[in-house]
XYZ file of C-alpha atoms in Angstrom:
646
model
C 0.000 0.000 0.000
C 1.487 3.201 -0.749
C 1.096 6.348 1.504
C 2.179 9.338 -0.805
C 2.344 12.569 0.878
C 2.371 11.210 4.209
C 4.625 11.726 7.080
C 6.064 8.475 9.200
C 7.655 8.237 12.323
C 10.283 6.155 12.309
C 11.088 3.972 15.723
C 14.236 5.953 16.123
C 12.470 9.084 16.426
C 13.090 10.380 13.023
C 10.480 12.064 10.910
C 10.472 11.329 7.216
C 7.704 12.499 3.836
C 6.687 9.405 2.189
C 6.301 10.235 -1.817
C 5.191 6.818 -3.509
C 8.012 4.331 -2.936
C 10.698 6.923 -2.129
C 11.223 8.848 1.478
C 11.895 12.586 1.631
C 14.692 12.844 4.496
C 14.538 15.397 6.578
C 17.749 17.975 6.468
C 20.923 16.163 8.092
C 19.560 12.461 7.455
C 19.798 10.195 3.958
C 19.311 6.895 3.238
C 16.923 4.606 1.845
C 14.740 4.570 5.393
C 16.652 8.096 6.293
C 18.348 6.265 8.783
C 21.526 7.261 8.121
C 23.104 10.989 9.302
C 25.012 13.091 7.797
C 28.388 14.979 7.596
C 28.760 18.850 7.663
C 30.227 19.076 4.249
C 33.089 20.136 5.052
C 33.876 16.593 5.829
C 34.230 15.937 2.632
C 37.344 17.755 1.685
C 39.604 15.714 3.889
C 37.525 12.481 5.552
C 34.507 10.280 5.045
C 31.437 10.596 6.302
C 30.149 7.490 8.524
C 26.787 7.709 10.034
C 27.054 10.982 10.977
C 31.006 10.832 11.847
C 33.519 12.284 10.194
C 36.984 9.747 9.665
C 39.626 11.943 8.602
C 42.261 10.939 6.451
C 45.888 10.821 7.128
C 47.056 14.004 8.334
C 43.857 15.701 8.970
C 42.332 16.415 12.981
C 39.022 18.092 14.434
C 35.127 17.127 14.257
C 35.161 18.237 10.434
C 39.009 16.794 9.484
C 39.851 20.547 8.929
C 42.776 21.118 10.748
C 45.662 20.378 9.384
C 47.661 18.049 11.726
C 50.443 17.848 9.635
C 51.058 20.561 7.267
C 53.070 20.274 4.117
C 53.714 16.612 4.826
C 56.218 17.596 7.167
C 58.462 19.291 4.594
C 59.898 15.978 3.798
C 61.776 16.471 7.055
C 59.652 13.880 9.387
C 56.911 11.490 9.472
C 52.984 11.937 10.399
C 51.971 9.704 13.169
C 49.370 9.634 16.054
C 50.029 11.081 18.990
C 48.769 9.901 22.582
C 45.408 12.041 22.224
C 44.594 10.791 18.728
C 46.087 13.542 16.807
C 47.629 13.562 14.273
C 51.253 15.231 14.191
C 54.778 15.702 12.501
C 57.515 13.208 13.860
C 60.306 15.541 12.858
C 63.726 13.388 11.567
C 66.847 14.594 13.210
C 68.122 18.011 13.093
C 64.592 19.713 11.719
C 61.459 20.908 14.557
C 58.653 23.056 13.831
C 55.004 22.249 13.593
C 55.437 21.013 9.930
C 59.607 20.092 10.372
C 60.818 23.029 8.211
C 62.531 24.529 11.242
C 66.530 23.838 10.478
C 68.395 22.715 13.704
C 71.901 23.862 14.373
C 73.969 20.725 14.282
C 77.648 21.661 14.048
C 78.565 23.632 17.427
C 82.095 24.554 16.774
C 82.146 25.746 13.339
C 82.075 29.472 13.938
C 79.166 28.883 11.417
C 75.457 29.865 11.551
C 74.391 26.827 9.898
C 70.392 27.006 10.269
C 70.571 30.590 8.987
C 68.597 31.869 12.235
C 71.678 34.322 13.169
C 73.103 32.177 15.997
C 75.857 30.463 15.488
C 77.877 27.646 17.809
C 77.135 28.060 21.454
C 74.834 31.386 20.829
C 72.054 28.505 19.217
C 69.983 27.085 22.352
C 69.885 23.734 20.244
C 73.953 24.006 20.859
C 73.372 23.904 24.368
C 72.934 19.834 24.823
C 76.746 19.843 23.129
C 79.428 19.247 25.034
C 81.018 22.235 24.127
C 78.467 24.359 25.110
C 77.310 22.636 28.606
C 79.850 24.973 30.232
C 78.853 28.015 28.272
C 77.172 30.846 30.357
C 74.332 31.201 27.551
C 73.142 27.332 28.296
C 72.707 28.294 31.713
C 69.067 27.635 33.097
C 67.680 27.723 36.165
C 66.367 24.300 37.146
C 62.399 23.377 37.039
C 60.472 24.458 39.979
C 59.262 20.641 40.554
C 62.740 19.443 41.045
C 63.090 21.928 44.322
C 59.804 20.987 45.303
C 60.822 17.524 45.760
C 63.585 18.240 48.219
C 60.722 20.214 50.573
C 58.041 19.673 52.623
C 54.118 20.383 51.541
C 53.624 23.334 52.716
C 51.155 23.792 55.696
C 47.557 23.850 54.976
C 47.101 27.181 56.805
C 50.349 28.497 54.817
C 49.837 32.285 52.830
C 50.351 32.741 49.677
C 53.899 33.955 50.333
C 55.135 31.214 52.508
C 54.178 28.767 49.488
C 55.586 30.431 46.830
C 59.053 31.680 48.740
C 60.965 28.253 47.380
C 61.553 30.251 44.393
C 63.840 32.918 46.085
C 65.554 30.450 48.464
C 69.066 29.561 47.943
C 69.614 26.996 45.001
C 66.103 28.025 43.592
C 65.462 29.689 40.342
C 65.519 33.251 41.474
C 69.163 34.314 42.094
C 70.560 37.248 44.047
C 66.857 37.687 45.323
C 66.434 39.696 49.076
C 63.764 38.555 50.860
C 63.011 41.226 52.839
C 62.163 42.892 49.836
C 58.950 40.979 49.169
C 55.667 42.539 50.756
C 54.154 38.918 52.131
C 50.854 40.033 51.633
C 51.155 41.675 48.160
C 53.636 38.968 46.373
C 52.549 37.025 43.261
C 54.237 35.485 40.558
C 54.949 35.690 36.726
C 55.521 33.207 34.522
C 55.808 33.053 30.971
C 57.576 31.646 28.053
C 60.983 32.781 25.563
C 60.522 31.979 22.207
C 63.126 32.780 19.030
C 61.962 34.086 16.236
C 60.859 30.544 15.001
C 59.012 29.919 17.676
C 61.132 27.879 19.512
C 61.715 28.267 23.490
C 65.203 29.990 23.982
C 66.601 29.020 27.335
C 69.008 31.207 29.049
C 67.435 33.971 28.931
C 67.641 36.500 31.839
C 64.465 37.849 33.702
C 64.039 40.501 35.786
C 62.153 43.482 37.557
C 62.629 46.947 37.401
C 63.722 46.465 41.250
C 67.503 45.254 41.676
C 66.466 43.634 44.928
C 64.332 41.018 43.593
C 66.552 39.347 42.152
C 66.796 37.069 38.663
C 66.090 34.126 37.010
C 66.831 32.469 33.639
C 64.681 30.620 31.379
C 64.609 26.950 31.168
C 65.495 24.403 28.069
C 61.645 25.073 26.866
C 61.757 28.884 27.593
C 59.792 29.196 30.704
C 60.239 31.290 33.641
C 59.294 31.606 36.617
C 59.341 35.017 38.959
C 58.496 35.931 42.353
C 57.333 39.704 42.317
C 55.410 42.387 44.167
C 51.852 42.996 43.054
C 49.589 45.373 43.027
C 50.164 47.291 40.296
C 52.344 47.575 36.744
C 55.475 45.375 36.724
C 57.917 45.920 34.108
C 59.819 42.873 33.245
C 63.505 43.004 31.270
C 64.364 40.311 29.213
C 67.917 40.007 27.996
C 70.315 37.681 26.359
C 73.178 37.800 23.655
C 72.931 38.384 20.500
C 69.193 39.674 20.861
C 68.089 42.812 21.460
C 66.884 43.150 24.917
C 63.191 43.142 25.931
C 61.197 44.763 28.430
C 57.220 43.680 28.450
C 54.542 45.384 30.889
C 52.258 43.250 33.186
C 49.288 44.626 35.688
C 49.896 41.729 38.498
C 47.458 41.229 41.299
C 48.421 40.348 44.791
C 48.560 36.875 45.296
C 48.333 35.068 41.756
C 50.095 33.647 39.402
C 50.111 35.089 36.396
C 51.127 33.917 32.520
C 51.930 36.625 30.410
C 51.620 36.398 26.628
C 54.995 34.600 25.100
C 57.580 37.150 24.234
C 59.709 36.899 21.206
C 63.463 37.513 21.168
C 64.970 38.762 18.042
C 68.611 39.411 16.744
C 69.876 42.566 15.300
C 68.976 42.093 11.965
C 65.321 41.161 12.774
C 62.597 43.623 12.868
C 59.241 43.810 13.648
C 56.249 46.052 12.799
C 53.671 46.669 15.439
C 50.389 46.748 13.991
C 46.940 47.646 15.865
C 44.125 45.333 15.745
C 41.866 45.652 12.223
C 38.064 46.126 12.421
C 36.144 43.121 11.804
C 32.606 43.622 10.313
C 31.863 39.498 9.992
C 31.735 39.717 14.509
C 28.446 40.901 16.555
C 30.621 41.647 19.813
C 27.108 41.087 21.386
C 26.023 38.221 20.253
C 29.149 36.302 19.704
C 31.069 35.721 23.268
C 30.797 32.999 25.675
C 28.391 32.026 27.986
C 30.999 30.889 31.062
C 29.477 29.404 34.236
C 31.318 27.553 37.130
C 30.134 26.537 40.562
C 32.124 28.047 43.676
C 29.844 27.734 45.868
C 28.418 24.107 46.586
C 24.486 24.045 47.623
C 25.025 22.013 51.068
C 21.513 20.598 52.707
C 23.142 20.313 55.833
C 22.757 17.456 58.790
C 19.911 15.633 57.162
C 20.374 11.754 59.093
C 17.103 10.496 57.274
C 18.218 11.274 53.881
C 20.828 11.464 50.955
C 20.810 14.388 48.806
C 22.761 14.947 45.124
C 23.303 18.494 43.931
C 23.051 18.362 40.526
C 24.923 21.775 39.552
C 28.252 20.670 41.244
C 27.867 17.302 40.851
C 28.112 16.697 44.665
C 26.496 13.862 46.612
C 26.110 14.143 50.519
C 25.024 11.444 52.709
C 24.339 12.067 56.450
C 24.199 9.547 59.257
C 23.154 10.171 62.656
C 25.159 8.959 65.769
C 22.930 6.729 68.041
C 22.716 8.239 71.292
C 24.821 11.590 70.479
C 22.313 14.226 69.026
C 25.575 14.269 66.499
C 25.815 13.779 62.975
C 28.736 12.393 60.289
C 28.284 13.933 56.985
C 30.388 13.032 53.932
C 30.558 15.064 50.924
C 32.171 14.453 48.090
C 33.103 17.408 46.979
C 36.201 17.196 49.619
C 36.978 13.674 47.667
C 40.722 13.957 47.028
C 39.166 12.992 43.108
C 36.861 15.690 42.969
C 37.188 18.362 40.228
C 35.562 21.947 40.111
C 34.414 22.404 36.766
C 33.463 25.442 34.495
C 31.028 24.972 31.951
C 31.216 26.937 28.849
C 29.258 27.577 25.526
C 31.703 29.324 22.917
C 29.154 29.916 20.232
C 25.567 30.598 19.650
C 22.620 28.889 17.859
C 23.601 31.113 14.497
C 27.052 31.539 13.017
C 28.323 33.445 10.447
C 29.016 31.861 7.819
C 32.948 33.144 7.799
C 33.588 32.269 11.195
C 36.164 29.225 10.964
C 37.838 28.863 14.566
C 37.120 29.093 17.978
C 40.163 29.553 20.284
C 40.079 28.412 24.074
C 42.428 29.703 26.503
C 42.341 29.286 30.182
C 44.867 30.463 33.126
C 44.363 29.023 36.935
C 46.514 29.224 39.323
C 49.715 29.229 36.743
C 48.386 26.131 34.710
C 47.652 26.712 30.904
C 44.718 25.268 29.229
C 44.453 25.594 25.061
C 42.469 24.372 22.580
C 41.134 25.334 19.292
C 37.507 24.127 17.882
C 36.432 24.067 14.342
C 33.663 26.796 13.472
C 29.534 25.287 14.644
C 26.642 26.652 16.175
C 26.615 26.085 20.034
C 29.611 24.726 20.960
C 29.970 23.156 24.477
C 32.759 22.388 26.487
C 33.580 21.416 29.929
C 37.290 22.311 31.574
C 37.892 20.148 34.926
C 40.714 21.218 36.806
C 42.252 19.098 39.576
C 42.512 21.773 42.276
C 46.419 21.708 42.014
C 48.818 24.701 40.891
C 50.862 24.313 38.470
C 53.974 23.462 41.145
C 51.018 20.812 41.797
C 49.937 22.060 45.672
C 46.697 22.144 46.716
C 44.851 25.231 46.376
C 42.923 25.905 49.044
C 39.439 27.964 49.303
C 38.238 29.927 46.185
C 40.723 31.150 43.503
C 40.119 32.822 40.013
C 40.262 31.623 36.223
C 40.479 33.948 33.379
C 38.698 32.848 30.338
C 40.348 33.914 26.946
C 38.020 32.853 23.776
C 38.990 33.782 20.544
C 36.980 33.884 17.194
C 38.665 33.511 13.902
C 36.816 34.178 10.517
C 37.994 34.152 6.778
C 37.669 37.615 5.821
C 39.475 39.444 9.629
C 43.182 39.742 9.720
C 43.311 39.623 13.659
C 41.366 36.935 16.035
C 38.775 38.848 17.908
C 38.821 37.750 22.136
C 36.772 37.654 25.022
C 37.657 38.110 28.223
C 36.075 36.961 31.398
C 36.843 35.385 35.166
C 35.070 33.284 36.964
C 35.615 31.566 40.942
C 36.158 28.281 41.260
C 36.730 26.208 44.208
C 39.703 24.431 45.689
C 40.361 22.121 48.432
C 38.183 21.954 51.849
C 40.414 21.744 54.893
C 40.373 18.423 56.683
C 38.090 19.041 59.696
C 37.106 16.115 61.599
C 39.519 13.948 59.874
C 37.213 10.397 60.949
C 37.752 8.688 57.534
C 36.260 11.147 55.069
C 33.564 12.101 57.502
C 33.203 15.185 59.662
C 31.113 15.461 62.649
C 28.684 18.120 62.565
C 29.764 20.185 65.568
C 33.298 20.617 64.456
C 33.997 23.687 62.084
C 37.378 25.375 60.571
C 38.369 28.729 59.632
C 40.381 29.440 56.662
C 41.735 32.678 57.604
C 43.386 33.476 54.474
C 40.142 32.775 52.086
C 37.843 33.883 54.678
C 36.065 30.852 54.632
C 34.015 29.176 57.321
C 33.686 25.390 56.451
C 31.346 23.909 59.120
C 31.372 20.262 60.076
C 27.376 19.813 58.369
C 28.846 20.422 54.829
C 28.154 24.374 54.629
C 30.384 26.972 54.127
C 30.374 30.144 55.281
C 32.375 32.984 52.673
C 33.338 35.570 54.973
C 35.112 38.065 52.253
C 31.698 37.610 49.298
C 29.626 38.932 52.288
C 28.052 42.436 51.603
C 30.594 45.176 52.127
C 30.445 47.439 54.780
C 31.649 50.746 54.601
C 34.007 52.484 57.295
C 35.162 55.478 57.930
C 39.158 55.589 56.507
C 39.903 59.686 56.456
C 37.562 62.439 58.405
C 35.539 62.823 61.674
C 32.881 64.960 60.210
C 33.873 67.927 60.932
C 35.818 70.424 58.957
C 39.167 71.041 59.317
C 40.463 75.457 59.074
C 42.590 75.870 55.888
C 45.970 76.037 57.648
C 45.948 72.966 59.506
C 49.103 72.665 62.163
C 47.750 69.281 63.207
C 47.109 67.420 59.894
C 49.462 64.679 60.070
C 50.650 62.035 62.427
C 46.371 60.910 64.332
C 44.429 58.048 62.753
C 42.558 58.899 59.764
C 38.999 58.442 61.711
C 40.385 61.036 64.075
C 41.456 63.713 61.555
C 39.410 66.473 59.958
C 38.583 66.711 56.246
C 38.522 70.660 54.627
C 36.912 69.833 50.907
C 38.239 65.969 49.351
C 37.873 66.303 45.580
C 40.481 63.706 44.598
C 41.311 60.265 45.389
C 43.707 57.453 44.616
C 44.939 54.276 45.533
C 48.456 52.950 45.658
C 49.779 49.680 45.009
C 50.620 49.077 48.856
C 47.165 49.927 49.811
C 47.714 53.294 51.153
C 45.522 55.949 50.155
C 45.737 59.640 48.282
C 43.140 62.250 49.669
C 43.301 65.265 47.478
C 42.010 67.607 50.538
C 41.215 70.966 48.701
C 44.966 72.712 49.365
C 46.374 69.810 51.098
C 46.948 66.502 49.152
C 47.152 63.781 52.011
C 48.020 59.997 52.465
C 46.794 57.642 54.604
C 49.398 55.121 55.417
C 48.861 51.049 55.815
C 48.530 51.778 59.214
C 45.984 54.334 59.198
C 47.798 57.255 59.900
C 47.965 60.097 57.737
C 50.541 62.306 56.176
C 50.672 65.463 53.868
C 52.825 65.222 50.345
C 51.797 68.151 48.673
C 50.502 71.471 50.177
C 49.613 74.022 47.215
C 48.425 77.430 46.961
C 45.019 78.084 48.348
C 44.319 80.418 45.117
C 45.385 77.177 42.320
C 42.593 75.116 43.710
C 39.938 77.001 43.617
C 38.366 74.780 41.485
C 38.070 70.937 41.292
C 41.204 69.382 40.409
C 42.294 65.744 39.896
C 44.907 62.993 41.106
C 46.359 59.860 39.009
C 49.383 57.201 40.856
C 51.234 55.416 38.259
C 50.322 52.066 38.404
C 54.070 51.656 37.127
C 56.538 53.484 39.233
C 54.170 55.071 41.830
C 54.289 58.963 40.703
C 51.195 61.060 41.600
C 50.468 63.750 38.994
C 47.603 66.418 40.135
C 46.238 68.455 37.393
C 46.314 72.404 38.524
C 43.751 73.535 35.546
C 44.057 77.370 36.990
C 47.847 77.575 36.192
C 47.402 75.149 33.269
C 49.457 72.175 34.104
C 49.926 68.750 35.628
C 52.024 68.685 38.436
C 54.039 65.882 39.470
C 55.094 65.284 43.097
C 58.917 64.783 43.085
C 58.693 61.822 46.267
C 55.471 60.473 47.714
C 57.178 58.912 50.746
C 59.210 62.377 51.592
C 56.773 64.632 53.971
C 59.211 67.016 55.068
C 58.484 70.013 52.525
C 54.703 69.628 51.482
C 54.931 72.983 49.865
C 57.991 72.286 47.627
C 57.219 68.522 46.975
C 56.040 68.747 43.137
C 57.091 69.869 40.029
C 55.294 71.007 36.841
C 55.586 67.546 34.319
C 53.126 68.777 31.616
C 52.581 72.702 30.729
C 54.735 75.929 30.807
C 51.910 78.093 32.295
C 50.409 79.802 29.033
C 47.336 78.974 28.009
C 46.202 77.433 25.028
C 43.932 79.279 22.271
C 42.330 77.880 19.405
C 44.089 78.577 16.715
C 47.719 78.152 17.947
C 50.547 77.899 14.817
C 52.525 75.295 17.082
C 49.491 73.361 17.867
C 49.706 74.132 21.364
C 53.059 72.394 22.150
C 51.812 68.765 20.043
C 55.321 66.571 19.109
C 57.388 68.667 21.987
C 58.356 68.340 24.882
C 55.202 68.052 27.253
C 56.995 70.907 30.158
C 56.953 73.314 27.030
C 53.565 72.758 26.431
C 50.871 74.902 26.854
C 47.529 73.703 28.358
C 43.659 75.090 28.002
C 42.118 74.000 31.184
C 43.598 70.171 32.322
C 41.233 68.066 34.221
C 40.439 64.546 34.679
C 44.004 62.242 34.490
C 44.765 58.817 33.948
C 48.082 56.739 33.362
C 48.278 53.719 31.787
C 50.470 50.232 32.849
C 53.161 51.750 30.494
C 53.081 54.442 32.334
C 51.797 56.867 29.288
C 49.955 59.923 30.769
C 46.341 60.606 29.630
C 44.137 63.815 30.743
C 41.654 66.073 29.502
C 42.622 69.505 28.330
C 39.427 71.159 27.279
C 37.694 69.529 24.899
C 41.131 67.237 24.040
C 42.322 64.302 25.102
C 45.648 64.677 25.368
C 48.635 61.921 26.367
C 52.295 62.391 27.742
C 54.700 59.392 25.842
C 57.765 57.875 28.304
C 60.011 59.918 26.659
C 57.933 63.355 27.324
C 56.475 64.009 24.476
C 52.842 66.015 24.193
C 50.447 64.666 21.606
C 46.732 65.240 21.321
């Protein structure tokens, strides 16, 4: 009997148009009985299609087979094989590396020769350095891998800072030489790390890295041209990166207190190399609204509590609790599994939308926690998904302890942009539970422990308690409400709560948490310990109206725009208090005013002290210490080297 025009459902849940003897498939199914799914088509450039699978050829990776696993058939320098996570790669043959093998290894060491043509030559080459004549050579020296010192210590305590676990680095026969320790702030440390590359992209060891600050000491990259640095945070942290032949290096970084951070990789290039800096290019192909992640990760587990009659699974965080009541006690033992030594906070994460453009090719993951690097690069389709795990280890592999923070890099790539366009985001995740009860897993009810440094409450039931996401509260840091008179004798030395305020207009913050009051004539700091000092005193008649303070995230300098006299002033020393009223200098401006009209534009390609100003206002400076402000209706900037430019 034949059925035309009607529609079937097929056992499998398909729906399929019966014409006379034939079947109309619906879109993404074919076959006789449309039984059979199919490929996107771009499977069918490199792979075959199998039920709905796409088997790519030799050479080929990804859910389509688009990505080329080994390009250019190695250069005819290496062989493609399968790696350990079903990829395939380039084995390179002997003296060749790169991606595709077409990266020339230096094999003759004591030729005087550059023989790979990358401007090294002999014991300069890092891929020298595993010769014998080079072992003793002071540009193969590394500093060994932080998980070789490890092993020789103790774990650190489970109540131990942030400091106090990270301080191996700087101890004697660690990777940071010549390092003081007294020059660390405990409480503001952090580290960088980050990776050397040549030219070619390969990691250059040997390489020294440092801070601005003489007192923290160096380290040198290791054979795959990482690094590893103890700092202070809190601000802009210039990094110098030097070894010979290259031209040194110097690279920027806002660190936080008390993280590890990955910078970007730098490149090292010789004399004859040079490179062109280039700004990003507009893309018209991305809706910056519509395509960025959706990123969600569960911090904070939903406990039930003591519950003796009952079992509970949270679902969200993937958490089971079981509760069993102590005959006789009143008391409880709870287990939860999320203090498992195998359990593994998650972040769940949707990279694309229902509807692509058509353009968009690649989707580029990157994730940083707690030092540890996470990559990976998806083929172009509507509503990706992914889930990252992470094993609540650092990458020295301690346990993390308490809540820490995971920046989310995702990158879209499309056929017709030059640049790939990101996405930035962070998002909490959770670490380790301290050990409480310690009865086998379990915890009794009525024991609880206080993570002081995470300001975390975990209580014997299975609930925490997050003491620092609690509302703020607001307290009183400068002024007693009442007004101070203009010439103050007793402005510095009391407790900020106990001194008087005149007019604040200004305010900034400084990397070691002390704060700058702009205080009508009087521009005042309030020290870590609460007390409070006067830097600058000006003239009662150049702020007569509003002015405004910027710190340099880089190198601490306060500038205080003065738009009366028509210039930024910089205060020489912020830590001097001895002569408020001679304590600045004029950085930007000579004094004149600037008129529409001006032939010399004003000062623009001079030097900014020459300068003149129309009315400055609002300031800003940047990590690289560039200095923005208003002047007028301009926006106006201040280069390193002192140069004015609107």
């Amino acid at each position: 009997t034949q059925f035309s025009g009607a529609v079937v459902a097929r056992p499998h849940g398909l729906a399929l148009t019966c014409l006379g003897d034939s079947c109309m498939c619906n879109p993404g199914w074919s076959g006789e009985y449309c039984n059979l799914k199919q490929c996107d088509q771009r499977c069918n450039d490199h792979g075959q299609c199998k039920n709905g699978t796409c088997l790519c050829v030799t050479g080929w990776n990804g859910k389509h087979c688009t990505q080329e696993g080994c390009p250019n058939s190695c250069s005819g320098h290496g062989q493609c094989r399968v790696n350990q996570d079903s990829q395939w790669e380039c084995r390179c043959s002997e003296g060749w590396d790169g991606a595709d093998c077409n990266v020339l290894l230096e094999q003759s060491c004591n030729d005087g020769r550059d023989n790979d043509k990358d401007g090294l030559a002999d014991c300069e080459d890092p891929e020298c350095c595993s010769h014998h004549l080079c072992r003793s050579s002071q540009l193969c020296v590394s500093a060994p891998k932080p998980i070789d010192i490890l092993l020789r210590k103790q774990p650190p305590a489970i109540t131990a800072s942030f400091f106090e676990r990270m301080k191996f680095l700087i101890e004697d026969g660690s990777l940071q030489n010549y390092a003081r320790p007294e020059t660390f702030n405990e409480s503001r440390s952090a580290v960088v790390r980050g990776r050397v590359v040549t030219a070619m992209g390969m990691g250059l060891m040997g390489v020294r890295v440092s801070t601005s600050t003489p007192m923290e000491g160096f380290t040198l990259t290791r054979e795959d041209g990482w690094f590893d640095l103890l700092v202070n945070g809190g601000g802009a942290v210039t990094l110098q990166f030097g070894r010979s032949p290259f031209r040194p290096q110097t690279y920027i970084v806002n660190v936080p207190w008390n993280e590890v951070v990955i910078i970007d990789t730098v490149v090292m290039w010789t004399g004859e190399d040079k490179t062109v800096s280039m700004g990003p290019h507009a893309c018209r192909a991305h809706d910056y609204d519509l395509m960025k992640p959706v990123v969600l990760a569960t911090w904070k587990h939903g406990f039930q509590g003591a519950c003796p009659d009952k079992s509970s699974i949270l679902a969200e965080s993937q958490v089971v609790q079981e509760s069993y009541q102590v005959p006789g006690t009143g008391l409880n033992l709870v287990y939860h599994s999320s203090r498992a030594a195998g359990y593994l906070s998650t972040i769940q994460l949707q990279l694309t939308p229902e509807t692509i453009p058509s353009s968009l090719t690649l989707i580029h993951l990157r994730i940083t926690i707690e030092g540890i690097l996470f990559e990976k690069t998806f083929e172009a389709d509507p509503g990706i998904k992914f889930t990252y795990a992470w094993n609540r280890l650092n990458v020295y592999r301690q346990r993390v302890y308490g809540v820490t923070t995971a920046l989310v890099k995702v990158g879209y790539q499309y056929t017709d942009c030059k640049d790939v366009l990101w996405d930035v985001q962070t998002t909490k995740l959770s670490g380790h539970d301290m050990s409480i009860s310690e009865v086998g897993g379990w915890n009794l009810d009525i024991h609880h422990r206080y993570n002081f440094h995470e300001g975390i409450l975990q209580k014997g039931d299975g609930s925490n308690m997050y003491l620092k996401h609690k509302p703020r509260i607001i307290r009183t840091t400068l002024g007693d409400g009442h007004q101070r008179p203009l010439d103050c004798a007793d402005c510095d030395g009391a407790a900020g709560p106990k001194q008087r305020l005149l007019a604040p207009v200004a305010l900034a913050a400084a990397p070691d948490g002390s704060i700058y009051v702009g205080d009508f004539n009087l521009v005042r700091r309030v020290m870590v310990d609460g007390t409070v000092r006067t830097v600058v005193r000006l003239n009662v008649t150049r702020v007569a109206y509003r002015y405004h303070i910027a710190l340099s995230p880089l190198d601490g300098t306060l500038y205080i725009s003065d738009p009366e006299s028509h210039q930024i002033l910089r205060v020489r020393n912020p830590d001097d208090f001895s002569d408020p009223d001679h304590n600045w200098e004029a950085a930007v401006g000579s004094g004149e005013r600037c008129l529409p009209g001006d032939e010399a534009h004003c000062g623009d390609g001079a030097l900014a002290r020459d300068a003149k100003l129309a009315y400055p206002k609002g300031v800003a400076v940047s990590a690289d210490n560039v200095l923005y402000f208003a002047d007028g209706t301009n926006i106006r900037m201040m280069d390193r080297d002192g140069i004015v430019t609107t």
